[in-house]
Short mmCIF file of N, CA and C in Angstrom, two decimals:
data_model
loop_
_atom_site.label_atom_id
_atom_site.label_comp_id
_atom_site.label_asym_id
_atom_site.label_seq_id
_atom_site.Cartn_x
_atom_site.Cartn_y
_atom_site.Cartn_z
N GLN A 20 -1.26 57.82 -13.65
CA GLN A 20 -0.10 58.22 -13.75
C GLN A 20 1.40 57.31 -12.98
N VAL A 21 0.78 57.19 -11.85
CA VAL A 21 2.08 56.26 -10.81
C VAL A 21 1.14 55.15 -10.06
N GLN A 22 1.52 54.09 -10.56
CA GLN A 22 0.86 52.83 -9.67
C GLN A 22 1.66 52.21 -8.64
N LEU A 23 1.38 52.11 -7.27
CA LEU A 23 1.73 51.53 -6.20
C LEU A 23 1.25 50.31 -6.09
N VAL A 24 2.08 49.00 -6.08
CA VAL A 24 1.43 47.82 -5.79
C VAL A 24 2.02 47.20 -4.73
N GLU A 25 1.43 46.93 -3.57
CA GLU A 25 2.01 45.92 -2.51
C GLU A 25 1.68 44.66 -2.85
N SER A 26 2.67 43.70 -1.68
CA SER A 26 2.49 42.15 -1.91
C SER A 26 3.31 41.91 -0.75
N GLY A 27 3.10 40.61 -0.08
CA GLY A 27 3.48 40.10 0.97
C GLY A 27 3.14 39.85 1.87
N GLY A 28 1.39 40.13 2.02
CA GLY A 28 0.92 40.01 3.44
C GLY A 28 0.35 38.45 3.25
N GLY A 29 -0.18 38.39 4.41
CA GLY A 29 -1.08 37.10 4.86
C GLY A 29 -1.27 36.81 6.21
N LEU A 30 -1.08 35.41 6.29
CA LEU A 30 -1.83 35.09 7.62
C LEU A 30 -0.27 34.33 8.56
N VAL A 31 0.17 34.78 9.44
CA VAL A 31 1.29 34.75 10.30
C VAL A 31 0.98 34.39 11.63
N GLN A 32 1.79 33.57 12.51
CA GLN A 32 1.59 33.27 14.16
C GLN A 32 2.25 33.95 14.82
N PRO A 33 1.71 34.55 15.53
CA PRO A 33 2.55 35.39 16.73
C PRO A 33 4.24 35.18 16.77
N GLY A 34 4.76 35.85 16.62
CA GLY A 34 6.15 36.04 16.72
C GLY A 34 7.08 35.64 15.45
N GLY A 35 6.10 35.19 14.37
CA GLY A 35 6.49 35.20 13.18
C GLY A 35 6.75 36.71 12.44
N SER A 36 7.57 36.09 10.90
CA SER A 36 7.97 37.10 10.15
C SER A 36 7.09 37.29 8.76
N LEU A 37 7.19 38.50 8.18
CA LEU A 37 6.10 38.74 7.00
C LEU A 37 7.45 40.08 6.01
N ARG A 38 7.68 39.83 4.88
CA ARG A 38 8.24 40.68 4.23
C ARG A 38 7.09 41.54 3.09
N LEU A 39 6.69 42.65 3.51
CA LEU A 39 5.91 43.38 2.51
C LEU A 39 6.79 44.33 1.31
N SER A 40 6.44 44.23 0.26
CA SER A 40 7.27 44.94 -0.59
C SER A 40 5.89 45.76 -1.57
N CYS A 41 6.36 46.77 -1.90
CA CYS A 41 5.64 47.91 -2.64
C CYS A 41 6.47 48.57 -3.84
N ALA A 42 5.89 48.30 -4.79
CA ALA A 42 6.60 48.37 -6.27
C ALA A 42 5.70 50.24 -7.20
N ALA A 43 6.68 50.56 -7.42
CA ALA A 43 5.97 51.79 -8.00
C ALA A 43 6.57 51.81 -9.47
N SER A 44 5.32 52.27 -10.22
CA SER A 44 5.60 52.34 -11.71
C SER A 44 5.08 53.58 -12.18
N GLY A 45 5.10 53.69 -13.60
CA GLY A 45 4.29 54.83 -14.31
C GLY A 45 5.54 56.04 -14.93
N SER A 46 4.47 57.46 -14.56
CA SER A 46 5.28 58.58 -15.06
C SER A 46 6.77 59.06 -13.92
N ILE A 47 7.40 57.97 -13.29
CA ILE A 47 8.62 58.74 -12.44
C ILE A 47 9.62 58.91 -12.78
N PHE A 48 10.07 60.30 -12.46
CA PHE A 48 11.33 60.76 -12.59
C PHE A 48 12.16 60.56 -11.36
N ASN A 49 11.49 60.54 -10.17
CA ASN A 49 12.52 59.88 -8.91
C ASN A 49 11.47 60.15 -7.90
N ILE A 50 11.59 59.41 -6.65
CA ILE A 50 11.11 59.34 -5.59
C ILE A 50 11.53 60.06 -4.44
N ASN A 51 10.92 60.90 -3.73
CA ASN A 51 11.64 61.11 -2.54
C ASN A 51 11.21 60.35 -1.42
N SER A 52 10.71 60.56 -0.15
CA SER A 52 10.30 59.89 0.88
C SER A 52 8.99 58.71 0.26
N MET A 53 9.39 57.29 0.97
CA MET A 53 8.40 56.64 1.12
C MET A 53 8.26 55.74 2.08
N GLY A 54 6.90 55.54 2.46
CA GLY A 54 6.36 54.93 3.91
C GLY A 54 5.53 53.67 3.81
N TRP A 55 5.29 53.47 4.99
CA TRP A 55 4.32 52.13 5.37
C TRP A 55 3.43 52.61 6.14
N TYR A 56 1.88 52.67 6.24
CA TYR A 56 0.95 52.74 7.19
C TYR A 56 0.07 51.40 7.24
N HIS A 57 -0.36 51.39 8.51
CA HIS A 57 -1.29 50.24 9.13
C HIS A 57 -2.50 51.14 9.60
N GLN A 58 -3.48 49.73 9.17
CA GLN A 58 -4.84 50.58 9.71
C GLN A 58 -5.17 49.31 9.91
N ALA A 59 -5.30 49.18 11.46
CA ALA A 59 -6.02 48.04 12.31
C ALA A 59 -7.40 48.03 12.18
N PRO A 60 -8.05 47.10 12.27
CA PRO A 60 -9.66 46.79 12.25
C PRO A 60 -10.62 47.86 13.12
N GLY A 61 -11.24 48.82 12.81
CA GLY A 61 -12.13 49.67 13.60
C GLY A 61 -11.07 50.83 13.98
N LYS A 62 -9.85 51.19 13.86
CA LYS A 62 -9.09 51.99 13.94
C LYS A 62 -8.93 53.24 12.79
N GLU A 63 -7.95 54.04 12.95
CA GLU A 63 -7.78 54.95 11.96
C GLU A 63 -6.22 54.32 11.44
N ARG A 64 -5.78 55.03 10.07
CA ARG A 64 -4.52 54.63 9.67
C ARG A 64 -3.40 55.52 10.49
N GLU A 65 -2.32 54.34 10.62
CA GLU A 65 -1.25 55.05 11.56
C GLU A 65 0.18 54.82 10.72
N LEU A 66 1.09 56.17 10.87
CA LEU A 66 2.35 55.71 10.21
C LEU A 66 3.00 54.20 10.74
N VAL A 67 4.09 53.88 10.27
CA VAL A 67 4.79 52.66 10.64
C VAL A 67 6.10 52.99 10.73
N ALA A 68 5.86 53.74 9.27
CA ALA A 68 8.02 53.50 9.37
C ALA A 68 8.18 54.40 7.69
N THR A 69 8.68 55.34 7.51
CA THR A 69 9.05 56.30 6.51
C THR A 69 10.82 56.18 6.08
N ILE A 70 11.21 56.36 4.89
CA ILE A 70 12.33 55.99 4.45
C ILE A 70 12.69 57.12 3.13
N SER A 71 13.87 58.01 3.56
CA SER A 71 14.15 59.09 2.73
C SER A 71 14.83 58.63 1.20
N SER A 72 15.09 59.20 0.34
CA SER A 72 15.54 58.80 -0.64
C SER A 72 17.16 58.77 -0.43
N GLY A 73 17.67 59.29 0.21
CA GLY A 73 19.05 58.91 0.94
C GLY A 73 18.96 57.75 1.89
N GLY A 74 17.96 57.20 2.23
CA GLY A 74 17.65 56.03 3.39
C GLY A 74 17.97 56.40 4.92
N SER A 75 17.61 57.59 4.77
CA SER A 75 17.31 57.81 6.69
C SER A 75 15.82 57.19 6.83
N THR A 76 15.79 56.90 7.86
CA THR A 76 14.44 56.06 8.60
C THR A 76 13.79 56.50 9.44
N ASN A 77 12.71 56.33 9.80
CA ASN A 77 11.70 56.86 10.87
C ASN A 77 10.85 55.84 11.24
N TYR A 78 10.70 55.44 12.33
CA TYR A 78 9.83 54.40 12.98
C TYR A 78 8.89 54.77 14.11
N ALA A 79 7.53 54.06 13.72
CA ALA A 79 6.87 54.39 15.18
C ALA A 79 7.32 53.58 15.96
N ASP A 80 7.34 54.03 17.12
CA ASP A 80 7.52 53.54 18.75
C ASP A 80 7.03 52.18 18.80
N SER A 81 5.99 52.13 18.23
CA SER A 81 5.43 50.43 18.38
C SER A 81 6.29 48.91 17.77
N VAL A 82 6.94 49.53 16.59
CA VAL A 82 7.70 48.79 15.80
C VAL A 82 9.28 48.86 15.96
N LYS A 83 9.53 49.87 16.70
CA LYS A 83 10.95 49.96 16.74
C LYS A 83 11.62 48.64 17.10
N ASP A 84 12.87 48.15 16.14
CA ASP A 84 13.74 47.16 16.73
C ASP A 84 12.61 45.82 16.63
N ARG A 85 11.81 45.87 15.98
CA ARG A 85 11.07 44.41 15.07
C ARG A 85 11.06 44.83 13.77
N PHE A 86 10.47 46.17 13.19
CA PHE A 86 10.22 46.64 11.81
C PHE A 86 11.50 47.09 11.27
N THR A 87 11.82 46.89 9.90
CA THR A 87 13.15 47.42 9.04
C THR A 87 12.27 47.94 7.75
N ILE A 88 12.12 49.20 7.67
CA ILE A 88 12.14 49.62 6.18
C ILE A 88 13.27 49.68 5.17
N SER A 89 13.27 49.64 3.79
CA SER A 89 14.55 49.67 3.15
C SER A 89 13.83 49.77 1.85
N ARG A 90 14.98 50.41 0.99
CA ARG A 90 14.18 50.43 -0.38
C ARG A 90 15.41 49.94 -1.69
N ASP A 91 14.66 49.87 -2.79
CA ASP A 91 15.64 49.62 -3.74
C ASP A 91 15.51 50.93 -5.09
N ASN A 92 15.91 51.62 -4.86
CA ASN A 92 15.95 53.16 -5.62
C ASN A 92 15.85 52.82 -7.36
N ALA A 93 16.81 51.91 -7.71
CA ALA A 93 16.61 51.45 -9.07
C ALA A 93 15.26 50.99 -9.44
N LYS A 94 14.73 49.92 -8.52
CA LYS A 94 13.37 49.49 -9.06
C LYS A 94 12.25 50.37 -8.32
N ASN A 95 12.19 51.36 -7.92
CA ASN A 95 11.29 52.27 -7.13
C ASN A 95 10.46 51.15 -6.42
N THR A 96 11.33 50.40 -5.61
CA THR A 96 10.25 49.31 -4.68
C THR A 96 10.98 50.08 -3.48
N VAL A 97 9.78 49.72 -2.18
CA VAL A 97 10.17 49.87 -0.67
C VAL A 97 9.66 48.62 -0.05
N PHE A 98 10.34 48.44 0.93
CA PHE A 98 10.20 47.13 1.49
C PHE A 98 9.95 47.14 2.93
N LEU A 99 9.03 46.27 3.64
CA LEU A 99 8.91 46.41 5.13
C LEU A 99 9.23 45.32 5.59
N GLN A 100 10.42 44.90 6.59
CA GLN A 100 10.55 43.42 7.08
C GLN A 100 9.87 44.10 8.52
N MET A 101 8.64 42.81 8.56
CA MET A 101 8.25 42.56 10.13
C MET A 101 8.50 41.14 10.42
N ASN A 102 9.36 41.25 12.02
CA ASN A 102 9.87 40.57 12.85
C ASN A 102 9.21 40.46 14.16
N SER A 103 8.87 39.62 14.78
CA SER A 103 8.49 39.05 15.92
C SER A 103 7.00 39.92 15.96
N LEU A 104 6.31 39.37 14.90
CA LEU A 104 4.76 39.55 14.97
C LEU A 104 3.85 39.49 16.28
N LYS A 105 3.09 40.57 16.16
CA LYS A 105 1.98 40.38 17.74
C LYS A 105 0.62 40.90 16.92
N PRO A 106 -0.33 40.00 18.02
CA PRO A 106 -1.58 40.23 17.66
C PRO A 106 -2.02 41.64 16.79
N GLU A 107 -1.49 42.14 17.37
CA GLU A 107 -2.05 43.76 17.01
C GLU A 107 -1.26 44.63 16.03
N ASP A 108 -0.44 43.74 15.51
CA ASP A 108 -0.09 44.25 13.96
C ASP A 108 -0.86 43.97 13.01
N THR A 109 -1.95 43.40 13.16
CA THR A 109 -3.20 42.99 12.47
C THR A 109 -3.43 44.08 11.75
N GLY A 110 -3.89 44.07 10.32
CA GLY A 110 -4.59 45.05 9.82
C GLY A 110 -4.10 45.12 8.26
N VAL A 111 -4.34 46.05 7.81
CA VAL A 111 -4.12 46.06 6.12
C VAL A 111 -2.70 47.44 6.18
N TYR A 112 -1.94 47.16 5.23
CA TYR A 112 -0.62 47.84 5.21
C TYR A 112 -0.29 48.29 4.12
N TYR A 113 -0.84 49.81 4.22
CA TYR A 113 -0.35 50.99 2.54
C TYR A 113 0.91 51.29 2.61
N CYS A 114 1.33 51.44 1.31
CA CYS A 114 2.49 51.85 1.42
C CYS A 114 2.09 53.12 0.52
N ASN A 115 3.29 54.40 0.48
CA ASN A 115 2.99 55.74 -0.09
C ASN A 115 4.37 55.97 -0.90
N ALA A 116 4.13 56.89 -2.09
CA ALA A 116 5.45 57.62 -2.20
C ALA A 116 5.18 58.86 -2.32
N ASN A 117 6.43 59.65 -2.19
CA ASN A 117 6.33 61.40 -2.73
C ASN A 117 7.06 61.06 -4.04
N VAL A 118 6.31 61.18 -5.07
CA VAL A 118 6.97 61.03 -6.31
C VAL A 118 7.03 62.43 -7.01
N ILE A 119 8.72 62.64 -7.68
CA ILE A 119 8.47 63.23 -8.91
C ILE A 119 8.43 63.04 -10.09
N LEU A 120 7.31 63.43 -10.64
CA LEU A 120 6.69 63.00 -11.95
C LEU A 120 7.78 63.19 -13.26
N THR A 121 7.61 62.71 -14.20
CA THR A 121 8.55 63.12 -15.39
C THR A 121 8.47 64.47 -15.88
N SER A 122 6.84 65.10 -15.03
CA SER A 122 6.62 66.45 -15.79
C SER A 122 7.59 67.45 -14.88
N ARG A 123 8.07 66.86 -13.92
CA ARG A 123 8.90 67.41 -12.68
C ARG A 123 7.72 68.02 -11.72
N ALA A 124 6.27 67.95 -11.77
CA ALA A 124 5.44 67.97 -10.96
C ALA A 124 5.82 67.01 -9.67
N THR A 125 5.37 67.24 -8.45
CA THR A 125 5.50 66.58 -7.15
C THR A 125 3.81 65.94 -6.83
N HIS A 126 3.94 64.60 -6.41
CA HIS A 126 2.44 64.03 -5.96
C HIS A 126 2.84 62.98 -5.17
N ILE A 127 1.70 63.08 -4.08
CA ILE A 127 1.90 61.60 -3.34
C ILE A 127 0.81 60.59 -3.74
N PHE A 128 1.35 59.35 -3.93
CA PHE A 128 1.00 58.33 -4.58
C PHE A 128 0.89 57.34 -3.20
N GLY A 129 -0.61 56.83 -3.49
CA GLY A 129 -0.85 55.47 -2.17
C GLY A 129 -1.26 54.01 -3.02
N GLY A 130 -0.84 53.19 -2.38
CA GLY A 130 -1.06 51.88 -2.73
C GLY A 130 -2.68 51.48 -2.24
N GLN A 131 -2.97 50.23 -2.83
CA GLN A 131 -4.38 49.82 -2.26
C GLN A 131 -4.05 48.76 -0.64
N GLY A 132 -2.75 48.49 -0.50
CA GLY A 132 -3.12 47.96 0.68
C GLY A 132 -2.87 46.34 0.68
N THR A 133 -2.22 45.82 1.85
CA THR A 133 -2.19 44.35 1.93
C THR A 133 -2.26 43.72 3.05
N GLN A 134 -3.37 42.73 3.44
CA GLN A 134 -3.88 42.36 4.52
C GLN A 134 -2.58 41.42 5.54
N VAL A 135 -2.37 41.85 6.34
CA VAL A 135 -1.72 40.92 7.41
C VAL A 135 -2.09 40.80 8.69
N THR A 136 -2.31 39.47 8.80
CA THR A 136 -3.12 39.00 9.94
C THR A 136 -2.35 37.98 11.22
N VAL A 137 -2.20 38.80 11.76
CA VAL A 137 -1.36 37.52 13.23
C VAL A 137 -1.68 37.06 14.01
N SER A 138 -2.33 35.86 13.97
CA SER A 138 -2.99 34.77 14.63
C SER A 138 -2.35 33.45 14.52
N SER A 139 -2.94 32.89 16.12
CA SER A 139 -2.58 31.15 15.95
C SER A 139 -3.72 30.58 15.53
#
């Protein structure tokens, strides 16, 4: 019904920056909140940031003042600008979206993830 595709991951040195994108497509009427999650190697998935349809944002303490979440509602896309990256930011980043389908049902969809590696 709905597909979320992340992109923008890669290898970056400590202190560097990356911009992740997540585009949603399919039977979408509208999208409520969207978010990014991080799963470090051997650890559980944790919330990084969320953004509402109106643009209100929420961040994990570990990324405040370094990461910025934004969205383009016209393109059903959410972004994560990551600055001042640290080795502990390494892991897979997943996006999700609370979607209102064309049937008017709501469902949360997730992407397959994109790998971010912060290393010198």
